[in-house]
Coordinates of N, CA and C in Angstrom, one line a residue:
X267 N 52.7 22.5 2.0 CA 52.2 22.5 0.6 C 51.1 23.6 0.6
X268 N 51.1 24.2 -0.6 CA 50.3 25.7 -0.6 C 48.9 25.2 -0.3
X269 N 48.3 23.8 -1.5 CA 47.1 23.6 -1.7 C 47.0 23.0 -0.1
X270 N 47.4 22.4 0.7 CA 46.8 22.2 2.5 C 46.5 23.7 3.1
X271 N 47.3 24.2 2.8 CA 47.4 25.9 3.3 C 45.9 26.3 2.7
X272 N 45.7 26.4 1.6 CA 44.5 26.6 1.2 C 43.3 26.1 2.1
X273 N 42.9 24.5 2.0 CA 41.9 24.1 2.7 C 41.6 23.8 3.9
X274 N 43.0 24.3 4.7 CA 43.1 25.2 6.2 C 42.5 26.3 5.9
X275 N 42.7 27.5 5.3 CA 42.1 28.5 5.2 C 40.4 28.5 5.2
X276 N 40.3 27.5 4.0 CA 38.7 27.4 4.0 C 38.0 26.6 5.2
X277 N 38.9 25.8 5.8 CA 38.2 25.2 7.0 C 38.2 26.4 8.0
X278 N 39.0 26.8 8.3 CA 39.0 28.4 9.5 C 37.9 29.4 9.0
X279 N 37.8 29.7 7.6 CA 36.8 30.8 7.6 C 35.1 30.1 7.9
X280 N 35.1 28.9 7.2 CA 33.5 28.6 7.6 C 33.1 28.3 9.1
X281 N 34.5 27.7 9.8 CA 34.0 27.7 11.4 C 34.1 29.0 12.1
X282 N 34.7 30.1 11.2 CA 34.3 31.2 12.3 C 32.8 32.0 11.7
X283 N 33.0 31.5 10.4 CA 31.3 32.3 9.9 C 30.2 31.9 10.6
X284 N 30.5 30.2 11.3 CA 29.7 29.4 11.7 C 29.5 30.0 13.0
X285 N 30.6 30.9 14.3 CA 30.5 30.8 15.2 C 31.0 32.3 15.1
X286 N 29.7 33.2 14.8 CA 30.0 34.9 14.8 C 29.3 35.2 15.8
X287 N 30.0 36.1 16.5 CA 29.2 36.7 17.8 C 28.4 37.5 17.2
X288 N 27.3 37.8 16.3 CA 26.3 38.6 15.9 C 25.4 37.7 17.0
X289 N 24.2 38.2 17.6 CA 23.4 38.0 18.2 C 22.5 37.1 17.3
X290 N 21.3 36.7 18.2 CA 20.0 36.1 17.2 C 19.5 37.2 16.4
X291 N 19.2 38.1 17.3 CA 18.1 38.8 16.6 C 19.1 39.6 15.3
X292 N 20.0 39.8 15.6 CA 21.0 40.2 14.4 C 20.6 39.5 13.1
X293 N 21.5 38.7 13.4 CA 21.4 37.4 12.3 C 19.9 37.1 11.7
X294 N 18.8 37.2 12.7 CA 17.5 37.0 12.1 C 16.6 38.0 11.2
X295 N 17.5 39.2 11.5 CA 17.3 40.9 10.9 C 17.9 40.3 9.3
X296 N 19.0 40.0 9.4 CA 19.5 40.0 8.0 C 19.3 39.2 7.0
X297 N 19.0 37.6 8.1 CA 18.1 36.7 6.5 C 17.0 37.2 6.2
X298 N 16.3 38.2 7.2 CA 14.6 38.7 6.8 C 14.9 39.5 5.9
X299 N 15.9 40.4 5.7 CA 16.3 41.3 4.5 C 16.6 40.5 3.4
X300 N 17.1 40.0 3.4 CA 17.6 38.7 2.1 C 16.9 37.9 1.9
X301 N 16.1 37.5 2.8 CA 14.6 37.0 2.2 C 13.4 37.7 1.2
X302 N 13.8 38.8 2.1 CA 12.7 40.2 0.8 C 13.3 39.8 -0.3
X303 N 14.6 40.3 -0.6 CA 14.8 41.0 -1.8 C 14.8 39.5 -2.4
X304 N 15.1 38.0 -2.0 CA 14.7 36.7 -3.3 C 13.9 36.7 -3.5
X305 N 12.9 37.4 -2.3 CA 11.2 37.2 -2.9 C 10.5 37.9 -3.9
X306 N 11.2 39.2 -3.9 CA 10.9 39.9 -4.9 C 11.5 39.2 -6.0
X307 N 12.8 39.3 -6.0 CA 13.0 38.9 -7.4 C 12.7 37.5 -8.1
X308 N 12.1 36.8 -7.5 CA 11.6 35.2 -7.8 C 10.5 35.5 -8.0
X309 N 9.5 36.5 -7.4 CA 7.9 36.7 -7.9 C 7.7 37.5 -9.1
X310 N 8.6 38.2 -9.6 CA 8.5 39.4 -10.3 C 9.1 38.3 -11.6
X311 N 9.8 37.5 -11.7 CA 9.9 36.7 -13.2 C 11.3 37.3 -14.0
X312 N 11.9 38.4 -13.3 CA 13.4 38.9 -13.8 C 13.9 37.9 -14.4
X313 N 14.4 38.1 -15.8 CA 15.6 37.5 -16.5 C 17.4 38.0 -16.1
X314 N 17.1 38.9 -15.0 CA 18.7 39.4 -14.8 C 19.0 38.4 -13.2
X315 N 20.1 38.0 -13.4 CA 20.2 37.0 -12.4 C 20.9 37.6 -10.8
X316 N 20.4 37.4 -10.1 CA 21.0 38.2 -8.6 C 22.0 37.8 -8.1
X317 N 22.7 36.5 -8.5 CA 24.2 36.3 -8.0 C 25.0 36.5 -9.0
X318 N 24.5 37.2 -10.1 CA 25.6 38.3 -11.2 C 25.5 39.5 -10.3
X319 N 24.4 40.4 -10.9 CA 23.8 41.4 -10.2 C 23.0 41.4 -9.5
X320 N 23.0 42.1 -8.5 CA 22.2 41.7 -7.0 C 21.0 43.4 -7.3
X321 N 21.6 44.5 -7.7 CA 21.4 45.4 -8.1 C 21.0 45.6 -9.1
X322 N 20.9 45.1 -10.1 CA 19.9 45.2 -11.6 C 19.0 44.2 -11.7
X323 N 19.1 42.9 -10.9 CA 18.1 42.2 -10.7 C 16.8 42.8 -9.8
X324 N 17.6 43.7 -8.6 CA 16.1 44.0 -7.9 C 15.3 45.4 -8.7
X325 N 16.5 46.1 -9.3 CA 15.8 47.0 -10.1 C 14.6 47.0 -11.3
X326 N 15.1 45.7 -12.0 CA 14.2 44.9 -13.0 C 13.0 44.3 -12.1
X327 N 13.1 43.5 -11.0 CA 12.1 42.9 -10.4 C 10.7 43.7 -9.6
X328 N 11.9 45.3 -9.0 CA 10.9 46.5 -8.7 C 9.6 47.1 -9.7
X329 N 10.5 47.1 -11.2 CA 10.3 47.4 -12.1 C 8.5 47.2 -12.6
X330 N 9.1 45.4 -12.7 CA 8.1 44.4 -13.1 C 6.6 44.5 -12.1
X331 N 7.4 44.3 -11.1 CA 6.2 44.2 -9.8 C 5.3 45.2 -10.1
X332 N 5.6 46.6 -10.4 CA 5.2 47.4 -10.1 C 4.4 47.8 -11.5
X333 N 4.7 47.8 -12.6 CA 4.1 48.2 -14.2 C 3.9 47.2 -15.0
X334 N 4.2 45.8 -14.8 CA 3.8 44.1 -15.0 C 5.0 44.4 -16.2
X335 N 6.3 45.3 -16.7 CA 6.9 45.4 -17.6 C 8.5 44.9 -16.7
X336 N 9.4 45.5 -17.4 CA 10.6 45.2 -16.9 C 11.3 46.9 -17.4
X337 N 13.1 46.3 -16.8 CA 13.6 47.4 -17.5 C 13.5 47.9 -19.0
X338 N 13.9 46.7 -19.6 CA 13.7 46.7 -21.0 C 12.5 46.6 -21.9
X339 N 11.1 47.3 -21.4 CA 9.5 46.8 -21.8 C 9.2 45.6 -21.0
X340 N 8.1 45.6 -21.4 CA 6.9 44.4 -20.5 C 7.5 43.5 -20.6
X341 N 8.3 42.9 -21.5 CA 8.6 41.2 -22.4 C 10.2 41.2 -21.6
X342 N 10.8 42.5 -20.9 CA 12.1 42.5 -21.1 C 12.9 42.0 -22.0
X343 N 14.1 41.5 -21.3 CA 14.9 41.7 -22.7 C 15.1 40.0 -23.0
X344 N 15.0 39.6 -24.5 CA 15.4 38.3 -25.4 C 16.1 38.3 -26.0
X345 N 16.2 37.2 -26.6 CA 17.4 37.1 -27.6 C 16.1 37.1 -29.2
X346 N 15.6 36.6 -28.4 CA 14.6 36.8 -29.7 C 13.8 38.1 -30.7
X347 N 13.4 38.7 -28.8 CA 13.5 40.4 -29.1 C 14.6 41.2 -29.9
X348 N 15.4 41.1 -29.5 CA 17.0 41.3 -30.4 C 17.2 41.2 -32.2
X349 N 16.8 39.2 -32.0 CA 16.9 39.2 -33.4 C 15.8 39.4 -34.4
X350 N 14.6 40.1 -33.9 CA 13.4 40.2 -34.0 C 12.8 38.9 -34.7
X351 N 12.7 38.0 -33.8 CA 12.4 36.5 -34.4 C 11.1 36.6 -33.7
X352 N 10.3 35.7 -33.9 CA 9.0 35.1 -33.6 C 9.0 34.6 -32.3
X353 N 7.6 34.4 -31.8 CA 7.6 34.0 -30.1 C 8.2 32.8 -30.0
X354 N 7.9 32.1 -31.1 CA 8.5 30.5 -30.7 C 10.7 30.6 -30.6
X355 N 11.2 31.6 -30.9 CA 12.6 31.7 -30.5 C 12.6 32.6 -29.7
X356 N 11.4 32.9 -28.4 CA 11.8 32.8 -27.0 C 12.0 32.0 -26.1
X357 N 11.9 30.8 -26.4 CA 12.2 29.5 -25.7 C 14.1 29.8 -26.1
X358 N 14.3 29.4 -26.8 CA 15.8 29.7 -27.4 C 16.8 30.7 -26.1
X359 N 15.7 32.0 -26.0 CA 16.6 32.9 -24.7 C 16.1 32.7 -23.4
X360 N 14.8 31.7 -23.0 CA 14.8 31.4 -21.8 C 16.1 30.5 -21.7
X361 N 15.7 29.4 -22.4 CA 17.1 28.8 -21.8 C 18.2 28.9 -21.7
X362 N 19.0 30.2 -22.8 CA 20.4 30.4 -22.7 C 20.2 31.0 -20.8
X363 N 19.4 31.9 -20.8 CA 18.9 32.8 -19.5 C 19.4 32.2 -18.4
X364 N 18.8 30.5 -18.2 CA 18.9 29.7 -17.0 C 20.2 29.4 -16.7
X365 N 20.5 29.6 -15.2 CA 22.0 29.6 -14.6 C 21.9 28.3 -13.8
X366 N 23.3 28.0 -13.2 CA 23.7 26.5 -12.5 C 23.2 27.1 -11.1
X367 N 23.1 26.1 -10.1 CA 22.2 26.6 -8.7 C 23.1 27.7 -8.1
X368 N 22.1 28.8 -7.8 CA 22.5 29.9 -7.2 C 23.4 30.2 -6.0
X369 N 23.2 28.9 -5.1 CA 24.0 28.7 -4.1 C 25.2 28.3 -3.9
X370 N 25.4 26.7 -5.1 CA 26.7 26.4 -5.1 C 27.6 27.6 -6.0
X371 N 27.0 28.5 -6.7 CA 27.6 29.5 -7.7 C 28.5 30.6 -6.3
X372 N 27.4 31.2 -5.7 CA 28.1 32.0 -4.6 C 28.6 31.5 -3.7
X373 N 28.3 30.3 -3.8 CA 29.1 29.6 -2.0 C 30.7 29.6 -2.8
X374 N 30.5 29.2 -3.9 CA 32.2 28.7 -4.6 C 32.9 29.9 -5.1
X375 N 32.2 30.9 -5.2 CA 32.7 32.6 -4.9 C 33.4 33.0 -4.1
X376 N 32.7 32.7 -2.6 CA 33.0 33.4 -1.6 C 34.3 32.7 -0.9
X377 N 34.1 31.0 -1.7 CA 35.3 30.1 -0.7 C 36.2 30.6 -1.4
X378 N 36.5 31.2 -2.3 CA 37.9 31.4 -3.4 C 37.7 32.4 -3.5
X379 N 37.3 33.4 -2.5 CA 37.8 35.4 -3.0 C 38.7 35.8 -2.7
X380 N 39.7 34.8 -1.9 CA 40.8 35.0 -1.7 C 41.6 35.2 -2.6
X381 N 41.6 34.3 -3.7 CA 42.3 34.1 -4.8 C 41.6 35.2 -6.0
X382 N 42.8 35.6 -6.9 CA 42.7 35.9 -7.8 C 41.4 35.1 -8.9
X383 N 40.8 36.1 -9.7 CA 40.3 35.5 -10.7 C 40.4 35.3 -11.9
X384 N 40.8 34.7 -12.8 CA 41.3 34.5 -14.1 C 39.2 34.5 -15.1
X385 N 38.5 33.9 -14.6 CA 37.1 34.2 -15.3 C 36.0 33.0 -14.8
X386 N 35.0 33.9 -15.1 CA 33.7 33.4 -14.0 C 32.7 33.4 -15.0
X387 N 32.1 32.3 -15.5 CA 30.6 32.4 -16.6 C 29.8 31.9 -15.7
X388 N 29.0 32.3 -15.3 CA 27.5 31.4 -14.9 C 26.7 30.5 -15.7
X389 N 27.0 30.7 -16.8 CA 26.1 30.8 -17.7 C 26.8 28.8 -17.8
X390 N 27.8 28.9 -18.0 CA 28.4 28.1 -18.2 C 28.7 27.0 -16.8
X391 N 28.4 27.8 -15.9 CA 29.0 27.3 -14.3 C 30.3 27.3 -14.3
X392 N 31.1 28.1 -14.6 CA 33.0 27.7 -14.8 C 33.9 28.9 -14.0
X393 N 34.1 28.3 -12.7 CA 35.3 29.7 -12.1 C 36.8 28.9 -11.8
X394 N 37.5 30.2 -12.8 CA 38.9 29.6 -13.0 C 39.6 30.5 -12.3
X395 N 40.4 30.6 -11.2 CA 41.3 31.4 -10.6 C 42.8 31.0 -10.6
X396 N 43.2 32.5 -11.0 CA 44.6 32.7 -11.3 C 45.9 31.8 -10.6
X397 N 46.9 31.6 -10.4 CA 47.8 31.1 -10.2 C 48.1 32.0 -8.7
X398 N 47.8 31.4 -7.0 CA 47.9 32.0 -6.0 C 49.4 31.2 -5.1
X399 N 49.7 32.2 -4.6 CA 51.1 32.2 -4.1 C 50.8 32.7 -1.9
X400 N 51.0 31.8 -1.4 CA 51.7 32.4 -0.3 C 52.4 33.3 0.1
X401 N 52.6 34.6 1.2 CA 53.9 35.1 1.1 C 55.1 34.4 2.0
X402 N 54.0 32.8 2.6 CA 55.3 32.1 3.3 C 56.5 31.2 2.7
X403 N 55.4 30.9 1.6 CA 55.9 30.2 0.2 C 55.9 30.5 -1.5
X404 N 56.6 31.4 -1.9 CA 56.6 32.4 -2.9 C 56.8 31.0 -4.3
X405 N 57.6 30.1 -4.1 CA 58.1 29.2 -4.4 C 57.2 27.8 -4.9
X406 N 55.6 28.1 -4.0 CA 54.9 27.2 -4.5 C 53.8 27.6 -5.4
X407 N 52.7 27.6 -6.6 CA 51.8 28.3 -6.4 C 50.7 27.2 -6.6
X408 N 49.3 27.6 -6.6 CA 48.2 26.4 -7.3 C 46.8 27.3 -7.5
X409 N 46.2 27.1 -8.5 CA 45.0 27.6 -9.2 C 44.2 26.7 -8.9
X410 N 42.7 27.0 -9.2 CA 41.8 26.1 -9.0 C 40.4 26.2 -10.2
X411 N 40.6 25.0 -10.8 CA 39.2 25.2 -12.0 C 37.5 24.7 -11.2
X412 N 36.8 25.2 -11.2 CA 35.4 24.8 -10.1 C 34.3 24.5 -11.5
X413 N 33.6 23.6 -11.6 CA 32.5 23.7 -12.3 C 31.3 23.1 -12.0
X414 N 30.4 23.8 -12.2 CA 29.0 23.8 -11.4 C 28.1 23.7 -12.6
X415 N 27.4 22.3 -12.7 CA 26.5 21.4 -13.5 C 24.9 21.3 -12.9
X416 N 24.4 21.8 -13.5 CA 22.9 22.0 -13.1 C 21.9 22.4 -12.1
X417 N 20.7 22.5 -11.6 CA 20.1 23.4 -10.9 C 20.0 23.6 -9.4
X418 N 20.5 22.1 -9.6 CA 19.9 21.0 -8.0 C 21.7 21.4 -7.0
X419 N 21.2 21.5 -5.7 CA 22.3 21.7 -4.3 C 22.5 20.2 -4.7
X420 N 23.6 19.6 -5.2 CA 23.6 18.4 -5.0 C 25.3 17.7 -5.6
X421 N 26.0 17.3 -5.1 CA 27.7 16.6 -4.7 C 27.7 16.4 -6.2
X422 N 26.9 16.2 -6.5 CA 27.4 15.5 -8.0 C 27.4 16.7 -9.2
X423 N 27.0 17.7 -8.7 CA 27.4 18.8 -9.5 C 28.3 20.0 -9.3
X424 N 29.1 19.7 -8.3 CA 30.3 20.2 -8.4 C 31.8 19.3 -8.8
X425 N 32.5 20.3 -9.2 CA 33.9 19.6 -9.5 C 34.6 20.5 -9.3
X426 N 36.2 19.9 -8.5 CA 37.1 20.7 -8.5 C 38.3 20.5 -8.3
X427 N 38.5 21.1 -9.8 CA 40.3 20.3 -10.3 C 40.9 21.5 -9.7
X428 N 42.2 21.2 -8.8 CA 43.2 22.0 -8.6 C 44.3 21.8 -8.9
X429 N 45.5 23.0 -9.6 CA 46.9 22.4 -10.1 C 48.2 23.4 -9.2
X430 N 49.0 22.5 -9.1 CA 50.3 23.3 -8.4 C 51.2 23.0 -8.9
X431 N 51.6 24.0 -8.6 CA 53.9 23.9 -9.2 C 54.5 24.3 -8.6
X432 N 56.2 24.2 -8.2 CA 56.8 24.4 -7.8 C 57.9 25.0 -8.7
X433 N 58.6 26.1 -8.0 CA 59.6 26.8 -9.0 C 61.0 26.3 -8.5
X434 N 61.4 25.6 -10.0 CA 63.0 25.1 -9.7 C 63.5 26.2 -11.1
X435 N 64.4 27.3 -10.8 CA 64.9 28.1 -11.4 C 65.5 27.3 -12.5
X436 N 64.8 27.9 -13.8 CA 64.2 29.1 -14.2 C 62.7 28.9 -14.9
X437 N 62.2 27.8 -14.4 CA 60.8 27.5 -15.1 C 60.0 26.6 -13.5
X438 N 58.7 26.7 -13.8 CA 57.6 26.1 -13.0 C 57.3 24.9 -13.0
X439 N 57.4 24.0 -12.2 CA 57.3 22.3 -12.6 C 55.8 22.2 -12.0
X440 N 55.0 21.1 -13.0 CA 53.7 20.8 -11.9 C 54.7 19.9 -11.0
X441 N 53.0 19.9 -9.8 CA 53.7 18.5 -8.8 C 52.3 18.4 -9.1
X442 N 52.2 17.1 -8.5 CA 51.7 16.3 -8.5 C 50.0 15.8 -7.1
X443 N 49.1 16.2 -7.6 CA 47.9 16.5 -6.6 C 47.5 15.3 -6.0
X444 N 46.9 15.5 -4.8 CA 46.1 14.6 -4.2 C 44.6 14.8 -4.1
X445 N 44.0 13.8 -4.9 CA 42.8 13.8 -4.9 C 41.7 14.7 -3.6
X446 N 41.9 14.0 -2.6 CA 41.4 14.3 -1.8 C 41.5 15.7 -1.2
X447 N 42.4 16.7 -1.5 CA 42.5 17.8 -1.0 C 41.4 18.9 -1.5
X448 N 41.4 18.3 -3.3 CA 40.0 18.7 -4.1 C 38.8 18.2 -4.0
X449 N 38.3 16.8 -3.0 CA 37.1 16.8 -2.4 C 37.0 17.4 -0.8
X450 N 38.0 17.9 -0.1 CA 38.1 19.0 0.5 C 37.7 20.2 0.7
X451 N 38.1 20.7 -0.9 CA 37.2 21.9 -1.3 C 36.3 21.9 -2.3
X452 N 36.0 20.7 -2.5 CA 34.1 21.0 -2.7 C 33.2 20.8 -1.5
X453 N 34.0 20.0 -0.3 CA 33.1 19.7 0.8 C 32.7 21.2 1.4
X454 N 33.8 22.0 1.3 CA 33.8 23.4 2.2 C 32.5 24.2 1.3
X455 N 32.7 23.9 0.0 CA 32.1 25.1 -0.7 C 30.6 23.8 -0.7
X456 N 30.1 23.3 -0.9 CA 28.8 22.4 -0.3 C 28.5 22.9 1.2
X457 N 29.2 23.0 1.9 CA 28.8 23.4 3.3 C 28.1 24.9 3.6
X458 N 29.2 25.4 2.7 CA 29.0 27.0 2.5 C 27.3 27.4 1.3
X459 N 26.7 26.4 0.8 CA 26.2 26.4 -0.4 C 24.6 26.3 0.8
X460 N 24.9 24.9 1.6 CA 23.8 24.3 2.0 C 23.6 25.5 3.4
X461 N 24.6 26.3 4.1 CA 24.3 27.0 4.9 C 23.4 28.1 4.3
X462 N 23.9 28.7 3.1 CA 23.2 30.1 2.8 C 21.8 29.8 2.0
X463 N 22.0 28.4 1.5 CA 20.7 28.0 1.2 C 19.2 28.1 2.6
X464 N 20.2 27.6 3.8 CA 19.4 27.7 4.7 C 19.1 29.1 5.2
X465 N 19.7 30.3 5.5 CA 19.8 31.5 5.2 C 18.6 32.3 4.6
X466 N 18.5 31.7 3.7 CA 17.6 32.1 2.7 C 16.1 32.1 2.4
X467 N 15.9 30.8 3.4 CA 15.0 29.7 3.7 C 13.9 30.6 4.8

């Protein structure tokens, strides 16, 4: 079955990420890099988010740091600024602004870049990927809907519906899922969430 094939896959990639011959000091070199650039962009108050753009967030946060403005002026950019509304409908684009936790967002990226993407909102927490195919099994395929509910690393805000079919010529039949294979792959992408949170740390 494609969807087992799958969370074989995700089980083999996190135990070898887990067990990379990079050295310590390697590995200690590159969360101290990745540690800069969160720190910057978490001190600096950027409204451009780093797990969209990793690159216009540090630019904006260089920005700030350095002229107390942003790319877009001191205030950067609003929705309010836009509709030229009053201060009190900047609350209105801080919170459209605010994204679902940063970590379960990339960890559930990186478990599914295998697969195709059909569409990713953050804004929303919602990644929907395409219809993926084996080339051992051309015959089976399964997509996966992921959605990521609020700020906190925490089981209860992820979900993840997966669907499969099977092709009996000349149309695609579902079959029929097993729960458990989709707490599977939330476990992998939690694992992957809580590692790079530690990463980061």
């Amino acid at each position: 079955m494609i969807l087992t094939r799958l969370i074989t896959i995700l089980s083999l990639l996190f135990i070898i990420s887990c067990n990379s011959n990079k050295s310590e000091d390697e590995m200690n070199e590159l969360w101290s890099k990745a540690q800069t650039k969160n720190s910057i962009i978490e001190r600096s108050g950027t409204k451009f988010n780093s797990a969209i753009d990793m690159d216009l967030a540090m630019r904006d946060a260089e920005t700030r740091l350095q002229t107390g403005g942003g790319l877009l002026g001191k205030g950067g950019i609003s929705l309010g600024g836009i509709l030229n509304n009053d201060q009190k409908n900047n609350v209105a684009s801080t919170t459209i602004a605010m994204s679902v936790n940063p970590f379960l967002w990339r960890a559930a990226l990186e478990t599914v870049d295998f697969m195709p993407l059909s569409s990713a909102d953050q804004i929303g927490g919602t990644i929907i990927t395409d219809w993926y195919s084996t080339s051992n099994n051309e015959n089976e395929r399964c997509k996966l809907n992921i959605f990521i509910t609020g700020r906190n690393l925490k089981t209860e805000n992820l979900k993840v519906s997966s669907f499969c079919q099977e092709f009996k010529s000349p149309i695609w039949v579902n079959k029929k899922i097993d729960i458990e294979n989709n707490i599977k792959i939330e476990n992998a992408i939690l694992n992957k969430a809580k590692k790079l949170k530690l990463q980061s740390s």
